[in-house]
Short mmCIF file of C-alpha atoms and ligand atoms in Angstrom, two decimals:
data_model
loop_
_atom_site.label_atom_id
_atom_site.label_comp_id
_atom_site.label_asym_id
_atom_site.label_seq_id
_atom_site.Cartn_x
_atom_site.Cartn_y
_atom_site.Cartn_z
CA UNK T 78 80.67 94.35 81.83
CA UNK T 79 82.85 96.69 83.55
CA UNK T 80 86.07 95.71 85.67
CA UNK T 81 84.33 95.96 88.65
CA UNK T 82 81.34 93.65 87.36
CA UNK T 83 83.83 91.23 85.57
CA UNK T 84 85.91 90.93 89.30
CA UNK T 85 82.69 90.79 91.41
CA UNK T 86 81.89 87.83 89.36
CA UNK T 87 85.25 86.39 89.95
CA UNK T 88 85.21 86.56 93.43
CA UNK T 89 81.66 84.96 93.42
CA UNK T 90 83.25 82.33 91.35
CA UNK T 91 86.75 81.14 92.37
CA UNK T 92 87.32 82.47 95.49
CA UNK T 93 84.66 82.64 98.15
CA UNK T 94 83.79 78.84 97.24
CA UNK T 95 87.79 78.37 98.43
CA UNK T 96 87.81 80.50 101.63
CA UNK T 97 87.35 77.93 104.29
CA UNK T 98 89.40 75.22 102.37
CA UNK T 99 91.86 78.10 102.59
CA UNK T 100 91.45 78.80 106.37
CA UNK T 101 92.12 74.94 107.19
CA UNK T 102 95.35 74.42 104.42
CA UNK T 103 93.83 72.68 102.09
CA UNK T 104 94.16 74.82 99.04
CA UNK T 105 95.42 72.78 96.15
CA UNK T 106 98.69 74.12 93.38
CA UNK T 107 95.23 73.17 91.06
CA UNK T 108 93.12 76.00 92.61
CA UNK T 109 95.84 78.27 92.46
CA UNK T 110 96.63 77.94 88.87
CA UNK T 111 92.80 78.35 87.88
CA UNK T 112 92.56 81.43 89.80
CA UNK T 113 95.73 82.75 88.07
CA UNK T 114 94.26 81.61 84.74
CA UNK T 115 90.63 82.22 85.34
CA UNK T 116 91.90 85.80 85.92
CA UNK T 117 94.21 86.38 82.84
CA UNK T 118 91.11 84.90 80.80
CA UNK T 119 88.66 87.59 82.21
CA UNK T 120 91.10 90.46 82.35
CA UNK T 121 91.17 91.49 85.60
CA UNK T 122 94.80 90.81 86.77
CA UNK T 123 97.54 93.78 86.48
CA UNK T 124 94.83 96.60 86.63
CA UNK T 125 96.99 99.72 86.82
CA UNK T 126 99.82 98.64 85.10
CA UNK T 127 99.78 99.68 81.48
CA UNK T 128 98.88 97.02 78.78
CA UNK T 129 102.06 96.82 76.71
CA UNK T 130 103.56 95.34 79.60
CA UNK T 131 100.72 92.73 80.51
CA UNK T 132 98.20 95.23 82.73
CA UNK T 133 94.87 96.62 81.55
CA UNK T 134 95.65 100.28 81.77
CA UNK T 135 92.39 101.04 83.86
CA UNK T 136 91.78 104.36 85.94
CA UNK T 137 91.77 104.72 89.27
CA UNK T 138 88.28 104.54 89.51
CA UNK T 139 88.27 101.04 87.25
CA UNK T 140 91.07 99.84 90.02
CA UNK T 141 89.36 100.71 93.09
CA UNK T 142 86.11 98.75 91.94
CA UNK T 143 87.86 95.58 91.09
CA UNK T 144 90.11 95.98 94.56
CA UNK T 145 86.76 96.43 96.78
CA UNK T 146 85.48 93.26 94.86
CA UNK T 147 88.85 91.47 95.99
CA UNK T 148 88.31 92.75 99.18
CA UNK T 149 85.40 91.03 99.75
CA UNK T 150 86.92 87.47 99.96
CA UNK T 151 89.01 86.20 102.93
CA UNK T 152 92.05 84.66 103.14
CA UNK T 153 94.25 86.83 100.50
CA UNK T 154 92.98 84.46 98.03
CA UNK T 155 93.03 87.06 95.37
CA UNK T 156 97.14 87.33 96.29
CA UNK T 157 96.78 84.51 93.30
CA UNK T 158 95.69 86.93 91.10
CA UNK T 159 98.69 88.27 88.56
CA UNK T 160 100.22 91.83 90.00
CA UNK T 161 103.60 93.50 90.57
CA UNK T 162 104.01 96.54 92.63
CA UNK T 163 104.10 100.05 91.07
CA UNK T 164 107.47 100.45 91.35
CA UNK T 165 108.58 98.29 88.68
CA UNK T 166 106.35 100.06 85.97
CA UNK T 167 109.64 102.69 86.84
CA UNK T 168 112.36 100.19 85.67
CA UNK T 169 113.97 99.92 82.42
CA UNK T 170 112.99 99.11 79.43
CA UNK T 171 115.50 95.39 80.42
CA UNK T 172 114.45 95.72 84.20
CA UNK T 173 110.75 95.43 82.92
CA UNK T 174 110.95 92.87 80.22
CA UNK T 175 112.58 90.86 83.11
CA UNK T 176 110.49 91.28 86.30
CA UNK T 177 107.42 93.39 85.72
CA UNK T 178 105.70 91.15 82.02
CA UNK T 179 106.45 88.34 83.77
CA UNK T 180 104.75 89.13 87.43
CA UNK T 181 101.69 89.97 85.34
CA UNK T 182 101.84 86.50 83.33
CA UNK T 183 101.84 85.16 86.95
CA UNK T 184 104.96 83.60 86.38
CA UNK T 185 106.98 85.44 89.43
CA UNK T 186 106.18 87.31 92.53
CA UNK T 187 108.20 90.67 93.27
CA UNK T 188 108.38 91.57 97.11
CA UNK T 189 108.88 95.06 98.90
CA UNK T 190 111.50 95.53 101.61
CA UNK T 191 111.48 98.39 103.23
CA UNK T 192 110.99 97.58 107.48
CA UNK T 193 113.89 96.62 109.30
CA UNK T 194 114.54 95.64 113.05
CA UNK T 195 114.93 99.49 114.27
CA UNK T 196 113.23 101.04 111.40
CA UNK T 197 109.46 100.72 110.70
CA UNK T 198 107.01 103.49 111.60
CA UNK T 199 110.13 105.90 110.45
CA UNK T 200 111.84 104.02 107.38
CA UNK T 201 114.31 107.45 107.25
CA UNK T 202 116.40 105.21 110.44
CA UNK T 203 116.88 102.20 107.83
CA UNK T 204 120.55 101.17 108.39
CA UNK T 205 120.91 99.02 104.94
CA UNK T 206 123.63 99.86 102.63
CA UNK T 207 124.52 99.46 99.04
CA UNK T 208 128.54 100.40 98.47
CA UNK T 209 130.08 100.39 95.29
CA UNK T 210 132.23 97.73 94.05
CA UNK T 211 133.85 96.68 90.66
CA UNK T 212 131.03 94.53 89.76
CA UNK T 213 128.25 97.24 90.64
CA UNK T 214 126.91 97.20 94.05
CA UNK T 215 126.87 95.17 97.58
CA UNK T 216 123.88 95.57 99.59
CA UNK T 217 124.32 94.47 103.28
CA UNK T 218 121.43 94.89 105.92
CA UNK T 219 118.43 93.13 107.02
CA UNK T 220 114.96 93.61 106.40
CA UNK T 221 111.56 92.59 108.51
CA UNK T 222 108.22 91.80 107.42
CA UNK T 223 108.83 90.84 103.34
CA UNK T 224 105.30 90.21 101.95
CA UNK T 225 106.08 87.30 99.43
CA UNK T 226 109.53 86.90 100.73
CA UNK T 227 108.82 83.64 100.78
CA UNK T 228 107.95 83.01 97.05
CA UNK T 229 109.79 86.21 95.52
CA UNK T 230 111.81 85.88 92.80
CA UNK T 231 112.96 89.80 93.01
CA UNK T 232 113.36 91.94 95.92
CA UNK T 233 112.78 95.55 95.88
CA UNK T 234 114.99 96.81 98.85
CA UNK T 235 115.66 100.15 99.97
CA UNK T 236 118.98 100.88 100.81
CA UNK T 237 121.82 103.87 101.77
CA UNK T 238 123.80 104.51 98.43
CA UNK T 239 124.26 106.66 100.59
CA UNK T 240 120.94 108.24 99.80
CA UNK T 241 117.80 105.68 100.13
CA UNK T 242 118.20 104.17 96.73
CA UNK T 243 115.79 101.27 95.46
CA UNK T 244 117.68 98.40 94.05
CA UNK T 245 116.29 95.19 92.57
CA UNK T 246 117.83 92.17 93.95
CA UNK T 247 116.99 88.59 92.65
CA UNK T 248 116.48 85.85 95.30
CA UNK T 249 118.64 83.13 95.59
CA UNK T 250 121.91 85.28 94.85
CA UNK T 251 124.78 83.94 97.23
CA UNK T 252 124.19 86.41 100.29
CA UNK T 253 120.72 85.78 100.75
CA UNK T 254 118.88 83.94 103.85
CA UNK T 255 115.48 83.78 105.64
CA UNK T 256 116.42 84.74 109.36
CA UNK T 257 112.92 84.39 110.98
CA UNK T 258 109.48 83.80 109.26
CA UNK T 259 107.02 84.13 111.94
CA UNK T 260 103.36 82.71 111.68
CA UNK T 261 101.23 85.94 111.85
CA UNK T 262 97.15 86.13 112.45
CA UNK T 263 95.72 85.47 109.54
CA UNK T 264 96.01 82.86 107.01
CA UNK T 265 97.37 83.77 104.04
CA UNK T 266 98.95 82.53 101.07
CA UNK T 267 102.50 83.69 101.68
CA UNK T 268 104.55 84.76 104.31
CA UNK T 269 106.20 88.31 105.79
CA UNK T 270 109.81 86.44 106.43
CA UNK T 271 112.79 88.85 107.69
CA UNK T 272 115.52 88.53 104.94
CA UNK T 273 119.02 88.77 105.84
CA UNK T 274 121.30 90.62 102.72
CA UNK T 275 124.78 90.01 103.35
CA UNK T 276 127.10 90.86 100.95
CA UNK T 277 125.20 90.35 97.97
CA UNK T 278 126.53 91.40 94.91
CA UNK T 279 124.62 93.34 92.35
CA UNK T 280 125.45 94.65 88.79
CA UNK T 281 125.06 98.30 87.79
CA UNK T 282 121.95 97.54 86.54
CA UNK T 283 120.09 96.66 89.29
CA UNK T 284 119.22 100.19 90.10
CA UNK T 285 115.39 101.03 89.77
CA UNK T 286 113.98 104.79 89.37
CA UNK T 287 117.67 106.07 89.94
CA UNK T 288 120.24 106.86 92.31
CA UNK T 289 118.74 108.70 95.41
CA UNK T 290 115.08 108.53 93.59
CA UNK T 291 114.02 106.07 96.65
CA UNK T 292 111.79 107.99 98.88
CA UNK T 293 109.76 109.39 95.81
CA UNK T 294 109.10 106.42 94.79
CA UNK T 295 108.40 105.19 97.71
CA UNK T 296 105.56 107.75 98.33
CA UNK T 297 104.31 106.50 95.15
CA UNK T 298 104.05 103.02 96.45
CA UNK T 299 102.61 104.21 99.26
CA UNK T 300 99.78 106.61 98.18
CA UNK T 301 98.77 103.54 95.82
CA UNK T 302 99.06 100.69 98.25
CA UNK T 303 96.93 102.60 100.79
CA UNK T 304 94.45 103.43 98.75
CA UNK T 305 94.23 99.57 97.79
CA UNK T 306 93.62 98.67 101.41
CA UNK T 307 90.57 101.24 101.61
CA UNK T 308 89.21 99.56 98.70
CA UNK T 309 89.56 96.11 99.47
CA UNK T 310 88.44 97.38 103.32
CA UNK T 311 85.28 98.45 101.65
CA UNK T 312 84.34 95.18 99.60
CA UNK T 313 85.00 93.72 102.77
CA UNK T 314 82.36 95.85 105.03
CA UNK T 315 80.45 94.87 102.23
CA UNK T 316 80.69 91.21 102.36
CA UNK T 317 80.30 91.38 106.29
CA UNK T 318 76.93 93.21 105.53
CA UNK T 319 75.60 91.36 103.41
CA UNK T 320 76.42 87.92 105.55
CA UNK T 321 75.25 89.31 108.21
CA UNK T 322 71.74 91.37 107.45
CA UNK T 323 70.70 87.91 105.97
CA UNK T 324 71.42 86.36 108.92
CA UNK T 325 70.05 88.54 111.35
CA UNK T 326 66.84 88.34 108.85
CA UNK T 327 66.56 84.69 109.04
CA UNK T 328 67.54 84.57 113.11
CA UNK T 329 64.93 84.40 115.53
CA UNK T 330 65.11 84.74 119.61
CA UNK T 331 63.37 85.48 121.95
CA UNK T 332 60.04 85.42 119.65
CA UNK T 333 61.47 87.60 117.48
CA UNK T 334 63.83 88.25 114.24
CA UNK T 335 67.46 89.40 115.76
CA UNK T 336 67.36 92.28 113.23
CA UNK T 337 64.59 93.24 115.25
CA UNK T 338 66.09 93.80 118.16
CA UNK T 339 67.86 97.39 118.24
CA UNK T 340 71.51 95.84 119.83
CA UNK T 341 71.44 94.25 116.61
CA UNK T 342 70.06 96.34 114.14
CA UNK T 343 72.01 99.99 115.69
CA UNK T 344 75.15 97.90 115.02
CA UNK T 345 74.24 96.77 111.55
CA UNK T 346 73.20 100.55 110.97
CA UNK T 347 76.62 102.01 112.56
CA UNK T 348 78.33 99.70 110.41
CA UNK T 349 76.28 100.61 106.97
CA UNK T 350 76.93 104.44 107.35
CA UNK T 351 80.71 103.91 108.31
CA UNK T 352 80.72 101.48 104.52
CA UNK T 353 78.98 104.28 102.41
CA UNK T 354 80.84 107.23 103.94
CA UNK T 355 84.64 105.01 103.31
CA UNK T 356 83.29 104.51 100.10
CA UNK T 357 82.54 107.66 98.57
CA UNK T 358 86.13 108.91 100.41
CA UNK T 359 87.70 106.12 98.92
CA UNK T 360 86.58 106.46 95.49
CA UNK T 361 86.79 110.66 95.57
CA UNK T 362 90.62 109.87 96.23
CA UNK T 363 90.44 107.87 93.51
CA UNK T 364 88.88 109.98 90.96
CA UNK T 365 91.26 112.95 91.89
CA UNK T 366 93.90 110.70 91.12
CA UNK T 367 92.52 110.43 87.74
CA UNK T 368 92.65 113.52 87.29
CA UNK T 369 96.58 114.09 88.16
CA UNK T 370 96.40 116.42 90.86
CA UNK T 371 99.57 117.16 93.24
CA UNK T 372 100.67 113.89 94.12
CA UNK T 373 101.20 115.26 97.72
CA UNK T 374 97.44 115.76 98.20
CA UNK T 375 96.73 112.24 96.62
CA UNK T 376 98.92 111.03 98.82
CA UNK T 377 97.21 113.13 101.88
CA UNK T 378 93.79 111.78 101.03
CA UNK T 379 95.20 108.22 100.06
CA UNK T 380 96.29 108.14 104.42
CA UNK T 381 93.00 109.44 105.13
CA UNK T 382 91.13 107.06 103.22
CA UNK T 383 93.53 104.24 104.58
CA UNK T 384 93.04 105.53 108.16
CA UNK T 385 89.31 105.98 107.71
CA UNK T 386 88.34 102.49 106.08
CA UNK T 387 90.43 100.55 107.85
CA UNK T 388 89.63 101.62 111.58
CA UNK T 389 85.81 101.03 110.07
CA UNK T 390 86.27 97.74 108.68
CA UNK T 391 88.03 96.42 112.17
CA UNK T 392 84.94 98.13 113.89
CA UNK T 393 82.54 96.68 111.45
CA UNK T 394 83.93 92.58 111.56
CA UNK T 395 83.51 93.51 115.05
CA UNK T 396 80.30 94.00 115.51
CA UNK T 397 79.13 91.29 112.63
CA UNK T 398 80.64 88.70 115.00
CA UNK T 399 78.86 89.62 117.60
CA UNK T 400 75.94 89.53 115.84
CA UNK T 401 76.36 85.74 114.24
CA UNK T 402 77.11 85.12 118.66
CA UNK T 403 78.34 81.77 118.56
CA UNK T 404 78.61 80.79 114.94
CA UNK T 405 80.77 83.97 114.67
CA UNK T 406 83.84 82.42 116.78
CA UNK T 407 84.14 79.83 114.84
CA UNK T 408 86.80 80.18 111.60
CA UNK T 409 84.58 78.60 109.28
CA UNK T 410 82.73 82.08 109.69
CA UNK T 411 83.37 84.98 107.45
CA UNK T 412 82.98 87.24 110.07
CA UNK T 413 85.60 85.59 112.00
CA UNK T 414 87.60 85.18 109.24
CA UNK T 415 87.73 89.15 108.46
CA UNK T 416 87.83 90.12 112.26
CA UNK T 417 91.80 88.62 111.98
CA UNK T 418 92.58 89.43 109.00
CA UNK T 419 91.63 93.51 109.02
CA UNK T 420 93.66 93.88 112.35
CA UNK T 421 96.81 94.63 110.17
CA UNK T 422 95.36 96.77 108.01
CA UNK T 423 95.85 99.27 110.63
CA UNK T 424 99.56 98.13 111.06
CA UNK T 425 100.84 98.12 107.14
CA UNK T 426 101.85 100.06 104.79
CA UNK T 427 102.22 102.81 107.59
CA UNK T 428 99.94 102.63 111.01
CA UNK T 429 96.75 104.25 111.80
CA UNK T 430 98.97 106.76 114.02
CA UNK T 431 101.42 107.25 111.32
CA UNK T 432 98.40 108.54 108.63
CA UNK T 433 97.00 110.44 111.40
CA UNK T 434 100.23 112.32 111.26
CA UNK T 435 100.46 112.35 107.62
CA UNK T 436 96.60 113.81 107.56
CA UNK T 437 97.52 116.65 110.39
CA UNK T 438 100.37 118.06 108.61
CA UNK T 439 98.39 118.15 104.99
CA UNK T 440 96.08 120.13 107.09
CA UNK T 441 98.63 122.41 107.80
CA UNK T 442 101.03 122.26 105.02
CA UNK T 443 97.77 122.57 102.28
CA UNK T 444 95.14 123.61 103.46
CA UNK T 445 91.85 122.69 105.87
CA UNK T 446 89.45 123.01 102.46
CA UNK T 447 92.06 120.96 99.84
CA UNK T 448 92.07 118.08 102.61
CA UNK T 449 88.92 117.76 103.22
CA UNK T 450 86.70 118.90 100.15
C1 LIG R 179 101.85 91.16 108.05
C2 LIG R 179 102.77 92.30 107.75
C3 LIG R 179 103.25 92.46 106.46
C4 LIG R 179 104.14 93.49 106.16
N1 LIG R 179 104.65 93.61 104.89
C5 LIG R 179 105.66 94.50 104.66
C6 LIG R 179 106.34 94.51 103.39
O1 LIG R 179 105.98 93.77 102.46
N2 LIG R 179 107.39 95.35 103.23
C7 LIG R 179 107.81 96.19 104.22
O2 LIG R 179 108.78 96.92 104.01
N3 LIG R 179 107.17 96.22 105.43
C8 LIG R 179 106.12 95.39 105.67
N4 LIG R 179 105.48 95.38 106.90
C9 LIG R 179 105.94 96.29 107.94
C10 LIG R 179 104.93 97.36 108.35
O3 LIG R 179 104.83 98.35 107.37
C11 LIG R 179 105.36 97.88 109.74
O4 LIG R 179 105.11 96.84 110.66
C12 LIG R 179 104.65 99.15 110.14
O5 LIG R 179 105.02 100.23 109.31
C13 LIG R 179 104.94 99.52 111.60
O6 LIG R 179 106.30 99.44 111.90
P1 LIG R 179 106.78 98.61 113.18
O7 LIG R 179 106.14 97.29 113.14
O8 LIG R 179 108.27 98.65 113.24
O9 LIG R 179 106.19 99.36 114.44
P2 LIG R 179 106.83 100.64 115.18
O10 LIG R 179 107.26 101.65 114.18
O11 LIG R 179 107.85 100.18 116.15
O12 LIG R 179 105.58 101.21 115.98
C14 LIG R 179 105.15 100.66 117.20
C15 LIG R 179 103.95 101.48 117.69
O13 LIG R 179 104.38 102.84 117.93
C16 LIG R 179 103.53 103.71 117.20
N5 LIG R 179 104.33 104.86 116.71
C17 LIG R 179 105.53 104.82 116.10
N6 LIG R 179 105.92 106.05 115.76
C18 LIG R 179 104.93 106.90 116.16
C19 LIG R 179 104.73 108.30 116.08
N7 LIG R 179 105.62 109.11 115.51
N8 LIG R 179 103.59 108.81 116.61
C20 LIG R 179 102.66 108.00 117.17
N9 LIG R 179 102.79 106.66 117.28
C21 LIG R 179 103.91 106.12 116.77
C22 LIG R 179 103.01 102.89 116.03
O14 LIG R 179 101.81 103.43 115.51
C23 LIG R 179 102.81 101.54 116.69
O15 LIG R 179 101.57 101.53 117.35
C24 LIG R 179 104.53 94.39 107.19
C25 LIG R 179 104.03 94.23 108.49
C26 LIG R 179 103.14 93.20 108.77
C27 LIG R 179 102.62 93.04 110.17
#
């Protein structure tokens, strides 16, 4: 079986059985540790990271098809899955024996903190510093929105040393404190707390991918995360299409099958062509990232895939609640369900605005053809 094949199977498994227990709270530590093992056993946790250090070493390609397969169950339930963010794959050989194998055991969760208060479409305004002291470094400043900030046992935070430097921070260090952690739309796993840094005290070694060496990585991070969110946006126009074509099959009104009225069929239709064309965008980017082209353009197409998929899947959930009428308001439906939970995939990991912008000035900066063909 392939990666893809082996997650699909997962997903059909472990999680979508767990969805709506999920949506009401009632997700047991049980279920969580058999997704985490379950996922270990079948190899499908850790994808891009390379297997000395606990990942399977797959291409892009492999990735994408195992991402679109998470993507097609609700309620981040595949957040239980083993992973660690790119970044750390960059550490040192100590820096990696102590974050990154463990993260892809599953036995910590790194977070990324980038946003602040007055710095989030543009992260060039953030105002947090690191300044040397005898020990190594203090890193004051506060950061919004930290994905896992609630469970993370190491924070990646970008701060001014004075140039945007990434540092690894572990939680609980005296300094530390949860200022604000919001409830958000969806229902999720973990939280997106705002994490006050004040004064925290950090050796020498807490440095990851050098001094100054923040923004590339950051692109990195970026180019890969995005690309993650078009896959997982697919698997989830997928799921939604799926649900909702058998539904429509087995509805009748008005004398009739719903599929076989056009308002319900032109929608389905829309929503199939906008699935197939993210697709084959998303996976091109993919395979060109395979193939190590300039990082810039990968990171060009990665926006436009983001911005294309997820504007589609938000438009697609749409339409398949519609179509369940009803049924589809309630959060024991999938439909509803995904409707929530795509809304911020036009917000993270950069807005829809924000790729626009990075999309227009590829076109300018390389070329009409290399962005588009
Ligand atoms: C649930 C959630 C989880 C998140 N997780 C993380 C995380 O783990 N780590 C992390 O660092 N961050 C995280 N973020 C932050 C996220 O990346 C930011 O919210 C996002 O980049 C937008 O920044 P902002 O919210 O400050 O909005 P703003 O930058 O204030 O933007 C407000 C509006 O203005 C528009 N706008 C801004 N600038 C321009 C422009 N130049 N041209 C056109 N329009 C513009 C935006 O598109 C948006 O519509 C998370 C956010 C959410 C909601």
């Amino acid at each position: 079986m392939t990666p893809g094949e082996r997650a699909r199977r997962f997903v059909d498994e472990l999680l979508i059985p767990r969805e709506v227990d999920a949506e009401l709270g009632r997700i047991m530590p049980e279920d969580v540790a058999l997704i985490k093992r379950e996922a270990l056993a079948r190899e499908i946790s850790g994808g891009l990271h390379a297997r000395e250090h606990g990942g399977q070493g797959w291409s892009h390609v492999e990735w994408f098809e195992v991402e679109e397969q998470f993507g097609r169950s609700t309620n981040a339930l595949s957040w239980h899955v083993p992973t660690a963010y790119n970044v750390l794959a960059h550490g040192s050989p100590a820096q990696i024996e102590r974050w990154l194998k463990p993260a892809l055991r599953g036995e910590l969760h790194d977070a990324y903190a980038v946003t602040e208060e007055h710095a989030g479409s543009d992260p060039s305004g953030i105002a947090t510093t690191a300044t040397r002291v005898d020990a190594g470094w203090r890193i004051d400043g506060e950061k919004w929105f930290v994905t896992y900030g609630d469970v993370a046992a190491v924070y990646i935070v970008m701060a001014l040393a004075p140039s945007p430097t990434l540092f690894l921070v572990e939680a609980g260090l005296p300094g530390i404190g949860v200022v604000d952690d919001p409830p958000f739309t969806h229902t999720y796993p973990h939280g997106h707390p705002a994490i006050r840094f004040d004064g925290v005290v950090v050796g020498e070694d807490a440095v990851i991918g050098g001094m100054g060496g923040g923004d590339e990585l950051q692109r990195a991070w970026f180019a890969e995360e995005r690309l993650g969110i078009a896959a997982r946006g697919c698997g989830a126009m997928l799921r939604l299409l799926e649900e909702t074509t058998a539904w429509a099959i087995s509805r009748e009104q008005g004398g009739a099958r719903i599929i076989d009225h056009q308002g319900v069929a032109f929608p389905l239709a829309d929503s199939a062509a906008d699935a197939a064309a993210g697709r084959l965008l998303g996976l091109e980017v993919a395979r060109l990232a395979d193939t190590g082209a300039d990082p810039k353009l990968i990171h060009a197409k990665a926006s436009m895939a983001k911005l294309f998929v997820s504007e589609a899947a938000n438009r697609c959930a749409d339409r398949c609640l519609q179509i369940f009428g009803g049924r589809g308001y309630t959060r024991t439906n999938v439909a509803e369900r995904f409707w929530r939970e795509l809304r911020v995939d036009r917000i993270w990991e950069g807005t829809s605005e924000i790729q626009r912008l990075i999309v227009a000035r590829a076109l300018e900066r390389r070329g009409v053809e290399r962005v588009i063909t």
